[in-house]
Coordinates of N, CA and C in Angstrom, one line a residue:
M1306 N 0.8 -1.2 0.0 CA 0.0 0.0 0.0 C 0.9 1.2 0.0
D1307 N 0.9 2.0 -1.1 CA 1.7 3.2 -1.3 C 0.8 4.5 -1.1
C1308 N 0.9 5.0 0.2 CA 0.1 6.1 0.5 C 0.5 7.4 0.0
S1309 N 1.8 7.4 -0.3 CA 2.3 8.7 -1.0 C 1.7 9.1 -2.3
K1310 N 1.1 8.3 -2.9 CA 0.4 8.6 -4.2 C -1.0 9.2 -4.0
Y1311 N -1.5 9.0 -2.8 CA -2.9 9.5 -2.5 C -3.0 11.0 -2.4
S1312 N -4.0 11.6 -2.9 CA -4.4 13.0 -2.7 C -4.7 13.1 -1.2
V1313 N -4.8 14.3 -0.8 CA -5.2 14.7 0.6 C -6.6 14.1 0.9
N1314 N -7.5 14.3 0.1 CA -8.9 13.8 0.2 C -8.9 12.3 0.3
E1315 N -8.2 11.7 -0.6 CA -8.2 10.2 -0.7 C -7.5 9.7 0.6
L1316 N -6.5 10.4 1.1 CA -5.7 10.0 2.3 C -6.6 9.9 3.5
M1317 N -7.3 11.1 3.7 CA -8.2 11.3 4.8 C -9.4 10.3 4.7
D1318 N -9.9 10.1 3.5 CA -11.0 9.2 3.3 C -10.7 7.8 3.8
C1319 N -9.5 7.3 3.4 CA -9.0 6.1 3.7 C -8.8 5.9 5.2
L1320 N -8.2 6.9 5.8 CA -8.0 6.8 7.3 C -9.4 6.9 8.1
N1321 N -10.3 7.5 7.5 CA -11.6 7.7 8.3 C -12.4 6.4 8.1
N1322 N -12.1 5.6 7.0 CA -13.0 4.4 6.7 C -12.3 3.1 6.9
I1323 N -11.0 3.1 7.2 CA -10.4 1.8 7.2 C -10.7 1.1 8.5
D1324 N -10.7 -0.3 8.5 CA -10.9 -1.1 9.6 C -9.5 -1.4 10.2
K1325 N -9.2 -0.6 11.2 CA -7.8 -0.8 11.7 C -7.5 -2.1 12.4
D1326 N -8.6 -2.8 12.9 CA -8.4 -4.2 13.4 C -8.2 -5.1 12.3
A1327 N -8.9 -5.0 11.2 CA -8.7 -5.9 10.1 C -7.5 -5.6 9.3
H1328 N -7.1 -4.3 9.3 CA -5.8 -4.0 8.4 C -4.9 -3.1 9.2
P1329 N -4.3 -3.7 10.2 CA -3.5 -2.9 11.2 C -2.2 -2.3 10.4
E1330 N -1.6 -3.1 9.6 CA -0.4 -2.5 8.9 C -0.8 -1.3 8.0
N1331 N -1.8 -1.5 7.2 CA -2.3 -0.4 6.3 C -2.7 0.8 7.2
Y1332 N -3.3 0.6 8.2 CA -3.7 1.7 9.2 C -2.5 2.5 9.7
K1333 N -1.4 1.7 10.1 CA -0.3 2.4 10.6 C 0.4 3.2 9.5
K1334 N 0.4 2.7 8.2 CA 1.0 3.5 7.0 C 0.2 4.7 6.9
L1335 N -1.2 4.6 6.9 CA -2.0 5.9 6.8 C -1.6 6.9 7.8
V1336 N -1.6 6.5 9.1 CA -1.3 7.3 10.2 C 0.1 8.0 10.1
L1337 N 1.1 7.2 9.6 CA 2.4 7.8 9.4 C 2.4 8.8 8.2
E1338 N 1.6 8.4 7.2 CA 1.6 9.3 5.9 C 0.9 10.7 6.3
V1339 N -0.1 10.6 7.2 CA -1.0 11.8 7.6 C 0.0 12.7 8.5
E1340 N 0.8 12.0 9.3 CA 1.7 12.8 10.1 C 2.8 13.5 9.3
N1341 N 3.3 12.7 8.3 CA 4.4 13.3 7.4 C 3.8 14.5 6.6
R1342 N 2.6 14.4 6.2 CA 2.0 15.4 5.3 C 1.1 16.4 6.1
K1343 N 1.4 16.5 7.4 CA 0.5 17.3 8.2 C 0.4 18.8 7.6
P1344 N 1.5 19.5 7.4 CA 1.3 20.9 6.8 C 0.5 21.0 5.6
E1345 N 0.7 20.0 4.7 CA 0.0 19.9 3.4 C -1.5 19.7 3.7
I1346 N -1.9 18.9 4.7 CA -3.3 18.5 5.0 C -3.9 19.8 5.6
E1347 N -3.2 20.4 6.4 CA -3.7 21.7 7.1 C -4.0 22.8 6.2
V1348 N -3.2 23.0 5.2 CA -3.4 24.0 4.1 C -4.7 23.5 3.2
A1349 N -4.7 22.3 2.9 CA -5.9 21.9 2.1 C -7.3 22.0 2.9
Q1350 N -7.2 21.7 4.2 CA -8.4 21.8 5.1 C -8.8 23.2 5.2
K1351 N -7.8 24.1 5.3 CA -8.1 25.6 5.4 C -8.7 26.0 4.2
Q1352 N -8.2 25.6 3.0 CA -8.8 25.9 1.6 C -10.2 25.4 1.6
D1353 N -10.5 24.2 2.0 CA -11.8 23.7 1.9 C -12.8 24.6 2.8
Q1354 N -12.3 24.9 4.1 CA -13.1 25.7 5.0 C -13.4 27.0 4.4
E1355 N -12.5 27.7 3.8 CA -12.6 29.0 3.2 C -13.6 28.9 2.0
E1356 N -13.6 27.9 1.3 CA -14.5 27.7 0.1 C -15.9 27.5 0.6
F1357 N -16.1 26.7 1.7 CA -17.3 26.4 2.3 C -17.9 27.6 2.9
T1358 N -17.2 28.4 3.6 CA -17.6 29.6 4.2 C -18.0 30.6 3.1
F1359 N -17.4 30.7 2.0 CA -17.7 31.6 0.8 C -19.0 31.2 0.3
S1360 N -19.2 29.9 0.1 CA -20.4 29.4 -0.5 C -21.5 29.6 0.4
T1361 N -21.5 29.4 1.7 CA -22.5 29.7 2.7 C -22.9 31.2 2.8
E1362 N -21.8 31.9 2.8 CA -22.0 33.4 2.8 C -22.8 33.9 1.6
N1363 N -22.5 33.4 0.5 CA -23.2 33.9 -0.7 C -24.7 33.5 -0.7
R1364 N -25.0 32.3 -0.2 CA -26.4 31.8 -0.1 C -27.2 32.7 0.9
V1365 N -26.6 33.1 2.0 CA -27.2 33.9 3.0 C -27.5 35.3 2.4
K1366 N -26.4 35.8 1.8 CA -26.5 37.2 1.2 C -27.7 37.2 0.1
L1367 N -27.7 36.1 -0.8 CA -28.8 36.0 -1.7 C -30.2 36.1 -1.0
L1368 N -30.4 35.3 0.0 CA -31.7 35.3 0.7 C -31.9 36.7 1.3
S1369 N -30.8 37.3 1.8 CA -31.0 38.6 2.4 C -31.5 39.7 1.4
W1370 N -30.9 39.7 0.3 CA -31.2 40.7 -0.8 C -32.6 40.4 -1.4
L1371 N -32.9 39.1 -1.5 CA -34.3 38.8 -2.1 C -35.4 39.4 -1.1
Q1372 N -35.1 39.3 0.2 CA -36.1 39.9 1.1 C -36.1 41.4 1.0
I1373 N -34.9 42.0 0.8 CA -34.9 43.5 0.7 C -35.5 43.9 -0.6
A1374 N -35.4 43.0 -1.7 CA -36.1 43.3 -2.9 C -37.6 43.1 -2.8
T1375 N -38.0 42.2 -2.1 CA -39.4 42.0 -1.7 C -39.9 43.3 -1.0
C1376 N -39.2 43.8 -0.1 CA -39.5 45.0 0.6 C -39.8 46.3 -0.4
V1377 N -38.9 46.3 -1.4 CA -39.1 47.3 -2.5 C -40.4 47.1 -3.3
G1378 N -40.6 45.8 -3.6 CA -41.9 45.4 -4.3 C -43.1 45.8 -3.5
F1379 N -43.1 45.5 -2.3 CA -44.3 45.9 -1.5 C -44.4 47.5 -1.3
T1380 N -43.3 48.1 -1.2 CA -43.2 49.5 -1.1 C -43.8 50.1 -2.4
I1381 N -43.6 49.6 -3.5 CA -44.3 50.0 -4.9 C -45.7 49.9 -4.8
A1382 N -46.1 48.6 -4.3 CA -47.6 48.3 -4.2 C -48.2 49.3 -3.2
F1383 N -47.5 49.6 -2.1 CA -47.9 50.7 -1.1 C -48.2 52.0 -1.8
A1384 N -47.3 52.4 -2.7 CA -47.4 53.6 -3.5 C -48.7 53.6 -4.4
D1385 N -48.9 52.4 -5.0 CA -50.0 52.3 -5.9 C -51.2 52.5 -5.2
V1386 N -51.3 51.7 -4.1 CA -52.6 52.0 -3.3 C -52.8 53.4 -2.8
L1387 N -51.7 54.0 -2.4 CA -51.7 55.5 -1.9 C -52.2 56.3 -3.0
I1388 N -51.8 56.1 -4.2 CA -52.1 57.0 -5.3 C -53.6 56.6 -5.8
G1389 N -53.9 55.3 -5.8 CA -55.2 54.8 -6.2 C -56.3 54.8 -5.2
S1390 N -56.5 53.6 -4.6 CA -57.8 53.4 -3.9 C -57.9 54.1 -2.5
M1391 N -56.6 54.4 -1.9 CA -56.5 55.0 -0.7 C -57.1 54.3 0.4
E1392 N -57.2 53.0 0.3 CA -57.9 52.2 1.5 C -56.9 52.1 2.6
L1393 N -57.2 52.5 3.8 CA -56.3 52.5 4.9 C -55.8 51.1 5.2
L1394 N -56.7 50.1 5.2 CA -56.3 48.8 5.5 C -55.2 48.3 4.6
D1395 N -55.3 48.5 3.3 CA -54.4 48.1 2.3 C -53.1 48.8 2.6
L1396 N -53.1 50.1 2.8 CA -51.9 50.9 3.1 C -51.2 50.3 4.3
I1397 N -51.9 50.0 5.4 CA -51.3 49.5 6.6 C -50.6 48.1 6.4
V1398 N -51.4 47.2 5.7 CA -50.8 45.8 5.3 C -49.6 45.9 4.5
Y1399 N -49.6 46.6 3.3 CA -48.5 46.7 2.5 C -47.3 47.3 3.2
G1400 N -47.6 48.4 3.9 CA -46.6 49.0 4.7 C -45.9 48.1 5.7
V1401 N -46.7 47.4 6.5 CA -46.1 46.5 7.5 C -45.3 45.3 6.8
I1402 N -45.8 44.8 5.6 CA -45.1 43.7 5.0 C -43.7 44.3 4.4
A1403 N -43.8 45.4 3.9 CA -42.6 46.0 3.3 C -41.5 46.2 4.4
V1404 N -41.9 46.8 5.6 CA -41.0 46.9 6.7 C -40.5 45.7 7.2
F1405 N -41.4 44.6 7.3 CA -41.0 43.3 7.9 C -39.9 42.7 6.9
N1406 N -40.1 42.7 5.5 CA -39.1 42.1 4.7 C -37.8 42.9 4.7
G1407 N -37.8 44.3 4.9 CA -36.7 45.0 4.9 C -35.9 44.7 6.2
V1408 N -36.5 44.7 7.3 CA -35.9 44.4 8.6 C -35.4 43.0 8.6
A1409 N -36.1 42.0 8.1 CA -35.7 40.7 8.1 C -34.4 40.5 7.1
G1410 N -34.5 41.1 6.0 CA -33.4 41.1 5.1 C -32.1 41.8 5.6
Y1411 N -32.3 42.9 6.2 CA -31.2 43.6 6.7 C -30.5 42.9 7.9
K1412 N -31.4 42.4 8.7 CA -30.8 41.8 9.9 C -30.1 40.3 9.5
L1413 N -30.6 39.7 8.5 CA -30.0 38.5 8.1 C -28.6 38.8 7.4
L1414 N -28.5 39.9 6.7 CA -27.4 40.2 5.9 C -26.3 40.6 6.9
K1415 N -26.7 41.2 8.0 CA -25.7 41.7 9.0 C -25.5 40.7 10.1
R1416 N -26.2 39.6 10.0 CA -26.0 38.5 11.1 C -26.6 39.1 12.4
S1417 N -27.5 40.0 12.4 CA -28.0 40.7 13.6 C -28.9 39.7 14.4
R1418 N -29.2 40.1 15.6 CA -30.1 39.3 16.4 C -31.4 39.2 15.7
Y1419 N -32.0 37.9 15.7 CA -33.3 37.6 15.1 C -33.3 37.6 13.6
G1420 N -32.1 37.8 13.0 CA -32.1 37.8 11.5 C -32.6 36.5 10.9
Y1421 N -32.2 35.3 11.4 CA -32.6 34.1 10.9 C -34.0 33.8 11.4
E1422 N -34.4 34.2 12.5 CA -35.8 33.9 13.1 C -36.8 34.6 12.2
L1423 N -36.6 35.9 11.9 CA -37.5 36.7 11.1 C -37.5 36.1 9.7
S1424 N -36.4 35.7 9.2 CA -36.5 35.1 7.9 C -37.2 33.8 7.8
Y1425 N -37.0 33.0 8.9 CA -37.8 31.7 8.9 C -39.3 32.1 8.9
L1426 N -39.7 32.9 9.7 CA -41.1 33.3 9.7 C -41.6 33.8 8.4
N1427 N -40.8 34.6 7.7 CA -41.2 35.2 6.4 C -41.4 34.1 5.4
Q1428 N -40.6 33.1 5.4 CA -40.8 31.9 4.4 C -41.9 31.1 4.9
I1429 N -42.1 30.8 6.1 CA -43.1 29.9 6.6 C -44.4 30.5 6.2
L1430 N -44.7 31.8 6.3 CA -45.9 32.5 6.0 C -46.2 32.3 4.5
Q1431 N -45.3 32.2 3.7 CA -45.4 32.0 2.2 C -45.7 30.7 1.7
I1432 N -45.5 29.6 2.6 CA -45.8 28.3 2.2 C -47.1 28.0 1.6
L1433 N -48.2 28.4 2.4 CA -49.6 28.0 2.1 C -50.3 29.1 1.5
T1434 N -51.1 28.7 0.4 CA -52.1 29.5 -0.1 C -53.5 28.6 0.1
I1435 N -54.5 29.3 0.8 CA -55.7 28.4 1.1 C -56.9 29.3 0.9
N1436 N -57.9 28.5 0.5 CA -59.3 29.1 0.3 C -60.2 28.1 0.9
T1437 N -61.0 28.5 2.0 CA -61.9 27.6 2.7 C -63.4 27.9 2.2
G1438 N -63.5 28.9 1.4 CA -64.7 29.4 1.0 C -65.2 30.6 1.8
T1439 N -64.7 30.6 3.0 CA -65.1 31.8 3.9 C -63.8 32.6 4.3
L1440 N -62.7 31.9 4.0 CA -61.3 32.6 4.1 C -60.3 32.3 3.0
F1441 N -59.7 33.4 2.6 CA -58.8 33.2 1.6 C -57.5 33.9 2.0
F1442 N -56.3 33.1 1.9 CA -55.1 33.7 2.3 C -54.0 33.3 1.2
T1443 N -53.2 34.4 0.8 CA -52.0 34.1 0.0 C -51.0 35.2 0.2
Y1444 N -49.7 34.8 0.2 CA -48.6 35.7 0.5 C -47.3 35.2 -0.3
T1445 N -46.8 36.0 -1.2 CA -45.6 35.6 -2.0 C -44.7 36.8 -2.0
G1446 N -43.4 36.5 -2.1 CA -42.5 37.5 -2.2 C -42.3 37.9 -3.7
L1447 N -41.0 37.7 -4.2 CA -40.8 38.1 -5.6 C -41.1 37.0 -6.6
G1448 N -41.5 35.8 -6.0 CA -41.9 34.8 -7.0 C -42.4 33.6 -6.3
S1449 N -43.1 32.7 -6.9 CA -43.6 31.5 -6.4 C -43.9 30.4 -7.4
F1450 N -43.9 29.2 -6.9 CA -44.4 28.1 -7.8 C -45.3 27.3 -6.9
L1451 N -46.5 27.4 -7.3 CA -47.6 26.7 -6.4 C -48.0 25.4 -7.1
I1452 N -48.0 24.4 -6.1 CA -48.7 23.2 -6.6 C -49.8 22.9 -5.6
G1453 N -51.0 22.6 -6.1 CA -52.1 22.4 -5.2 C -53.3 21.8 -5.9
I1454 N -54.5 21.9 -5.1 CA -55.8 21.3 -5.6 C -56.8 22.4 -5.4
E1455 N -57.5 22.6 -6.6 CA -58.6 23.5 -6.6 C -59.6 22.9 -7.6
G1456 N -60.3 21.9 -7.1 CA -61.2 21.1 -8.0 C -60.4 20.1 -8.6
E1457 N -59.2 20.4 -9.2 CA -58.1 19.5 -9.8 C -56.8 20.0 -9.5
L1458 N -55.8 19.1 -9.7 CA -54.5 19.5 -9.5 C -54.1 20.7 -10.4
F1459 N -53.3 21.6 -9.7 CA -52.8 22.7 -10.6 C -51.4 23.2 -10.2
F1460 N -50.9 23.8 -11.3 CA -49.5 24.3 -11.0 C -49.6 25.8 -11.4
R1461 N -49.1 26.8 -10.5 CA -49.0 28.1 -10.9 C -47.7 28.7 -10.6
A1462 N -47.2 29.6 -11.4 CA -45.9 30.2 -11.2 C -46.0 31.7 -11.6
N1463 N -45.2 32.5 -10.7 CA -45.1 33.9 -11.0 C -43.7 34.4 -10.6
I1464 N -43.2 35.4 -11.3 CA -41.9 35.8 -11.1 C -41.9 37.4 -11.1
L1465 N -41.2 37.9 -10.0 CA -41.1 39.3 -9.8 C -42.5 40.0 -9.6
S1466 N -43.3 39.3 -8.9 CA -44.7 39.7 -8.6 C -45.0 39.4 -7.2
T1467 N -45.0 40.5 -6.3 CA -45.3 40.4 -4.9 C -46.8 40.3 -4.7
D1468 N -47.3 39.5 -3.7 CA -48.7 39.4 -3.6 C -49.0 39.1 -2.0
F1469 N -50.0 39.7 -1.6 CA -50.7 39.6 -0.3 C -52.1 39.8 -0.2
R1470 N -52.9 38.7 0.0 CA -54.3 38.9 0.1 C -54.9 38.0 1.2
F1471 N -55.7 38.6 2.0 CA -56.4 38.0 3.1 C -57.8 38.5 3.2
Y1472 N -58.8 37.5 2.9 CA -60.1 38.0 2.9 C -60.9 37.0 3.8
T1473 N -62.1 37.4 4.3 CA -63.1 36.6 5.1 C -64.4 37.0 4.5
G1474 N -65.3 36.1 4.5 CA -66.6 36.4 3.9 C -67.3 35.1 3.5
E1475 N -68.3 35.3 2.7 CA -69.0 34.1 2.1 C -68.8 34.0 0.7
N1476 N -68.7 32.7 0.1 CA -68.5 32.5 -1.3 C -67.3 33.1 -1.9
L1477 N -66.1 32.8 -1.4 CA -65.0 33.5 -1.8 C -64.3 32.7 -3.0
G1478 N -65.1 31.8 -3.5 CA -64.5 31.1 -4.7 C -64.4 29.6 -4.5
Q1479 N -63.7 28.9 -5.3 CA -63.6 27.4 -5.3 C -62.6 27.0 -4.2
L1480 N -63.0 26.0 -3.3 CA -62.2 25.6 -2.3 C -60.9 25.1 -2.9
G1481 N -59.9 25.3 -2.1 CA -58.6 24.7 -2.5 C -57.4 25.1 -1.6
F1482 N -56.3 24.6 -1.9 CA -55.0 25.1 -1.3 C -53.8 24.8 -2.2
G1483 N -52.7 25.5 -1.9 CA -51.6 25.3 -2.6 C -50.3 25.4 -1.7
V1484 N -49.3 24.8 -2.2 CA -48.1 24.8 -1.5 C -47.0 25.4 -2.4
D1485 N -46.3 26.5 -1.9 CA -45.3 27.2 -2.6 C -43.9 26.5 -2.5
L1486 N -43.5 25.9 -3.6 CA -42.3 25.1 -3.6 C -41.1 26.0 -3.4
V1487 N -41.2 27.2 -3.8 CA -40.1 28.3 -3.8 C -39.8 28.6 -2.3
A1488 N -40.9 28.8 -1.7 CA -40.8 29.1 -0.1 C -40.1 28.0 0.6
I1489 N -40.6 26.8 0.3 CA -40.0 25.6 0.9 C -38.5 25.5 0.6
F1490 N -38.1 25.7 -0.6 CA -36.8 25.5 -1.0 C -35.9 26.6 -0.3
F1491 N -36.4 27.9 -0.3 CA -35.8 28.9 0.4 C -35.5 28.7 1.9
L1492 N -36.6 28.2 2.5 CA -36.6 27.8 4.0 C -35.5 26.6 4.3
S1493 N -35.5 25.7 3.3 CA -34.4 24.7 3.5 C -32.9 25.2 3.4
V1494 N -32.7 26.1 2.5 CA -31.5 26.7 2.2 C -31.1 27.6 3.4
L1495 N -32.1 28.3 3.9 CA -31.9 29.1 5.2 C -31.5 28.3 6.3
H1496 N -32.3 27.2 6.5 CA -32.0 26.4 7.7 C -30.7 25.6 7.5
S1497 N -30.3 25.2 6.4 CA -28.9 24.6 6.1 C -27.8 25.7 6.4
C1498 N -28.0 26.9 5.9 CA -27.0 27.8 6.1 C -26.7 28.1 7.6
R1499 N -27.9 28.1 8.4 CA -27.7 28.5 9.8 C -27.1 27.3 10.5
E1500 N -27.5 26.1 10.1 CA -26.8 25.0 10.8 C -25.3 24.7 10.5
L1501 N -25.0 25.0 9.2 CA -23.6 24.9 8.9 C -22.8 26.1 9.5
G1502 N -23.4 27.3 9.7 CA -22.8 28.4 10.3 C -22.5 28.1 11.8
L1503 N -23.5 27.5 12.5 CA -23.4 27.2 13.9 C -22.3 26.2 14.0
D1504 N -22.2 25.2 13.1 CA -21.2 24.1 13.1 C -19.8 24.8 13.0
A1505 N -19.7 25.7 12.0 CA -18.4 26.3 11.7 C -18.0 27.2 12.9
K1506 N -18.9 27.8 13.6 CA -18.6 28.7 14.7 C -18.1 27.9 15.9
A1507 N -18.8 26.7 16.1 CA -18.5 25.8 17.2 C -17.0 25.2 16.9
N1508 N -16.8 24.8 15.7 CA -15.5 24.3 15.4 C -14.4 25.3 15.5
K1509 N -14.6 26.5 15.2 CA -13.7 27.6 15.4 C -13.4 27.8 16.8
Q1510 N -14.3 27.8 17.7 CA -14.2 28.0 19.2 C -13.5 26.9 19.7
I1511 N -13.7 25.6 19.3 CA -13.0 24.4 19.8 C -11.4 24.6 19.4
N1512 N -11.2 25.0 18.1 CA -9.8 25.1 17.7 C -9.2 26.2 18.4
Q1513 N -9.8 27.2 18.7 CA -9.2 28.4 19.5 C -8.9 28.0 20.9
G1514 N -9.8 27.1 21.4 CA -9.5 26.6 22.8 C -8.4 25.7 22.9
K1515 N -7.9 25.1 21.9 CA -6.8 24.1 21.9 C -5.5 24.8 22.3

C-alpha cells in the first residue's frame, strides 16, 4: 500500500473508513503518511473551509437581498394603493409587509439578532395559499411556484410579482389550497446555512480553545 500517491482527500477518506483491526499494517501506514504530510493537509483543510464559508455566505446574502427586494416590491404596491384606492387597511398591510421584509433582510445580511428567526417566519408564511370558501389567504415574495388542488391538481408560477391577500366572507370562490415550492426551497436553504454556520462557529471555538 503506497499512501504517498494518495491525494489529501483520498488519504483522509481512507483513514476515516479503514478497519484498523482488520488491516493494522495499512492503518499504521496511513497514520504515518498523515503525520508526514500534516502541513499539506492543514493547508488543504483551510482552503476547503474558506470555500465552504464563501459558499454559505453567498447563499445567506442572496436570501437577504431577495427579502430586501421584496420590501421594495411591497413599497411600490404601497405607493400604488396610496395613489389609487387610498384604502387605509391596504396601506397598513403593504406598509407592514414592506418593513417586515426590509428588517428581516437587513438583519440576516448583518447576522444581527433575530435575522434568521424573522427570515424563517417570512418563508413559513409564504408556504400555504388556502381558500376555505369563507377565508382566503396568499402571500408571496418576488416569485412562487404553487402546486395544489382547486377542483383538480394545478401548477401556478409567477416571477417578480409580490402578492398578499387575506379575505373573510361568504362564497370566496372554489375551495382549495396550494403549497409554494419556492418558499419551501428557500426555507431549507436558510436552515442549512444556519446549521452550517453554527457548526463552523463551534469548530472555530474548539480550535481556538486548543
